[in-house]
Short mmCIF file of C-alpha atoms in Angstrom, two decimals:
data_model
loop_
_atom_site.label_atom_id
_atom_site.label_comp_id
_atom_site.label_asym_id
_atom_site.label_seq_id
_atom_site.Cartn_x
_atom_site.Cartn_y
_atom_site.Cartn_z
CA UNK A 7 106.50 80.89 85.98
CA UNK A 8 105.20 79.42 82.75
CA UNK A 9 103.13 81.92 80.80
CA UNK A 10 101.13 81.42 77.63
CA UNK A 11 99.19 83.58 75.20
CA UNK A 12 95.96 82.54 73.53
CA UNK A 13 95.54 85.07 70.70
CA UNK A 14 92.52 85.71 68.53
CA UNK A 15 90.00 88.18 67.25
CA UNK A 16 87.21 86.87 69.51
CA UNK A 17 84.51 88.67 67.52
CA UNK A 18 82.60 87.37 69.45
CA UNK A 19 84.07 85.00 72.00
CA UNK A 20 82.29 81.65 71.66
CA UNK A 21 81.88 78.62 73.91
CA UNK A 22 84.60 77.01 71.78
CA UNK A 23 87.03 79.81 72.66
CA UNK A 24 86.05 79.56 76.32
CA UNK A 25 86.70 75.82 76.26
CA UNK A 26 90.24 76.38 74.98
CA UNK A 27 90.76 79.21 77.49
CA UNK A 28 89.69 77.09 80.47
CA UNK A 29 91.75 74.10 79.40
CA UNK A 30 94.81 76.30 78.76
CA UNK A 31 94.44 78.05 82.12
CA UNK A 32 94.78 74.64 83.76
CA UNK A 33 98.11 74.06 82.00
CA UNK A 34 99.90 77.35 82.74
CA UNK A 35 100.58 79.57 85.71
CA UNK A 36 99.32 82.53 83.71
CA UNK A 37 97.29 82.72 80.51
CA UNK A 38 97.06 85.96 78.60
CA UNK A 39 94.11 86.11 76.24
CA UNK A 40 95.35 88.43 73.51
CA UNK A 41 92.64 90.25 71.58
CA UNK A 42 93.97 91.17 68.17
CA UNK A 43 93.19 94.57 66.75
CA UNK A 44 93.27 93.40 63.14
CA UNK A 45 93.13 96.44 60.86
CA UNK A 46 92.36 94.27 57.81
CA UNK A 47 89.01 93.13 59.22
CA UNK A 48 85.79 94.98 59.99
CA UNK A 49 84.80 93.51 63.35
CA UNK A 50 81.30 93.62 64.80
CA UNK A 51 82.67 94.65 68.19
CA UNK A 52 85.42 97.14 68.97
CA UNK A 53 88.63 95.92 70.60
CA UNK A 54 87.52 97.47 73.89
CA UNK A 55 84.16 95.68 73.72
CA UNK A 56 85.83 92.34 72.97
CA UNK A 57 88.30 92.79 75.83
CA UNK A 58 85.45 93.63 78.22
CA UNK A 59 83.36 90.66 77.08
CA UNK A 60 86.30 88.31 77.60
CA UNK A 61 87.07 89.76 81.02
CA UNK A 62 83.49 89.16 82.07
CA UNK A 63 83.32 85.67 80.54
CA UNK A 64 86.56 84.61 82.27
CA UNK A 65 86.12 86.45 85.58
CA UNK A 66 85.92 83.16 87.47
CA UNK A 67 89.36 82.02 86.29
CA UNK A 68 92.03 83.51 88.53
CA UNK A 69 95.15 83.08 86.37
CA UNK A 70 93.86 84.85 83.25
CA UNK A 71 94.64 88.31 81.98
CA UNK A 72 92.95 89.81 78.95
CA UNK A 73 94.82 92.38 76.85
CA UNK A 74 94.62 93.77 73.35
CA UNK A 75 97.47 93.95 70.89
CA UNK A 76 98.10 94.95 67.31
CA UNK A 77 100.89 94.08 64.96
CA UNK A 78 102.91 90.90 65.10
CA UNK A 79 102.01 88.23 67.62
CA UNK A 80 105.71 87.60 68.25
CA UNK A 81 106.13 91.19 69.42
CA UNK A 82 103.28 90.67 71.90
CA UNK A 83 104.88 87.39 73.00
CA UNK A 84 108.20 89.12 73.67
CA UNK A 85 106.51 92.08 75.38
CA UNK A 86 104.63 89.81 77.79
CA UNK A 87 107.55 87.39 78.23
CA UNK A 88 105.33 84.43 77.35
CA UNK A 89 106.95 81.15 76.35
CA UNK A 90 104.00 79.44 74.65
CA UNK A 91 101.35 80.44 72.12
CA UNK A 92 98.16 78.38 72.39
CA UNK A 93 96.15 77.81 69.23
CA UNK A 94 92.88 75.95 68.90
CA UNK A 95 92.23 73.52 66.06
CA UNK A 96 88.68 72.68 65.04
CA UNK A 97 89.37 70.49 62.03
CA UNK A 98 92.21 69.26 59.86
CA UNK A 99 91.59 72.22 57.56
CA UNK A 100 92.80 74.55 60.35
CA UNK A 101 96.04 72.65 60.78
CA UNK A 102 97.88 73.61 57.60
CA UNK A 103 97.39 77.35 58.13
CA UNK A 104 98.11 77.15 61.86
CA UNK A 105 101.27 75.11 61.22
CA UNK A 106 102.55 77.78 58.80
CA UNK A 107 101.89 80.48 61.39
CA UNK A 108 103.58 78.47 64.14
CA UNK A 109 106.67 77.83 62.03
CA UNK A 110 106.91 81.47 60.96
CA UNK A 111 106.49 82.66 64.54
CA UNK A 112 109.18 80.22 65.70
CA UNK A 113 111.62 81.63 63.15
CA UNK A 114 110.80 85.18 64.30
CA UNK A 115 110.79 84.30 68.01
CA UNK A 116 112.70 81.07 68.74
CA UNK A 117 112.11 81.40 72.49
CA UNK A 118 108.36 80.74 72.11
CA UNK A 119 106.70 77.49 71.14
CA UNK A 120 103.21 76.93 69.80
CA UNK A 121 100.89 74.42 71.40
CA UNK A 122 97.79 73.19 69.60
CA UNK A 123 94.68 72.18 71.50
CA UNK A 124 91.90 70.47 69.61
CA UNK A 125 88.42 71.84 70.07
CA UNK A 126 86.04 69.80 72.12
CA UNK A 127 83.79 67.72 69.88
CA UNK A 128 80.78 69.78 70.84
CA UNK A 129 82.51 72.91 69.48
CA UNK A 130 84.45 71.56 66.50
CA UNK A 131 82.09 73.18 63.99
CA UNK A 132 81.81 76.54 65.76
CA UNK A 133 83.36 79.79 64.55
CA UNK A 134 82.75 83.46 65.29
CA UNK A 135 81.86 83.93 61.62
CA UNK A 136 79.05 81.37 61.87
CA UNK A 137 77.78 82.94 65.09
CA UNK A 138 77.70 86.41 63.51
CA UNK A 139 75.83 85.08 60.48
CA UNK A 140 73.18 83.31 62.56
CA UNK A 141 72.75 86.35 64.84
CA UNK A 142 72.52 88.76 61.90
CA UNK A 143 69.40 86.94 60.72
CA UNK A 144 67.92 86.67 64.22
CA UNK A 145 68.70 82.99 64.73
CA UNK A 146 69.15 81.40 68.14
CA UNK A 147 72.80 81.67 69.20
CA UNK A 148 72.26 80.60 72.82
CA UNK A 149 74.15 77.33 72.22
CA UNK A 150 77.16 79.21 70.81
CA UNK A 151 77.87 82.14 73.15
CA UNK A 152 77.10 83.24 76.73
CA UNK A 153 73.72 84.94 77.19
CA UNK A 154 75.15 88.42 77.75
CA UNK A 155 77.18 88.23 74.54
CA UNK A 156 74.12 87.00 72.62
CA UNK A 157 72.17 90.03 73.86
CA UNK A 158 74.99 92.37 72.81
CA UNK A 159 75.13 90.76 69.37
CA UNK A 160 71.40 91.09 68.81
CA UNK A 161 71.62 94.73 69.90
CA UNK A 162 74.37 95.38 67.34
CA UNK A 163 72.08 93.99 64.64
CA UNK A 164 69.03 95.86 66.02
CA UNK A 165 67.23 92.60 66.65
CA UNK A 166 64.83 92.40 69.58
CA UNK A 167 64.82 89.02 71.33
#
């Protein structure tokens, strides 16, 4: 069985993330969407909320599991017995950082490879940071995230839509 991990903060999950998730799920027997509990960031949503949002957004994809992790990605890779880490690239500016991570992870865990998928053109500009910023000021985020997530974001910012 070939198993991959698609890690990220997913704060919130965007249509760009979901595009990478769906395309990755078609390439592997099992895809684990790993929600990072990053203690250096102050997320809008808790880890539990992000996991639940992803479970709901991917409920129609049978070979996906959603789980949270903290610490090193390579430890999560070894724990889940995954052989591939999937990373999405939006622009060339992402590549240098992602390449450094991939090479470091390969040194730490030689049994796992990293696979890069480029974002679909319609999502190449999109980031969770941009979505949070637009939502914080009450802007329309319906083209960036599923409706339920948009409602949850507006609620976090006490914005009535």
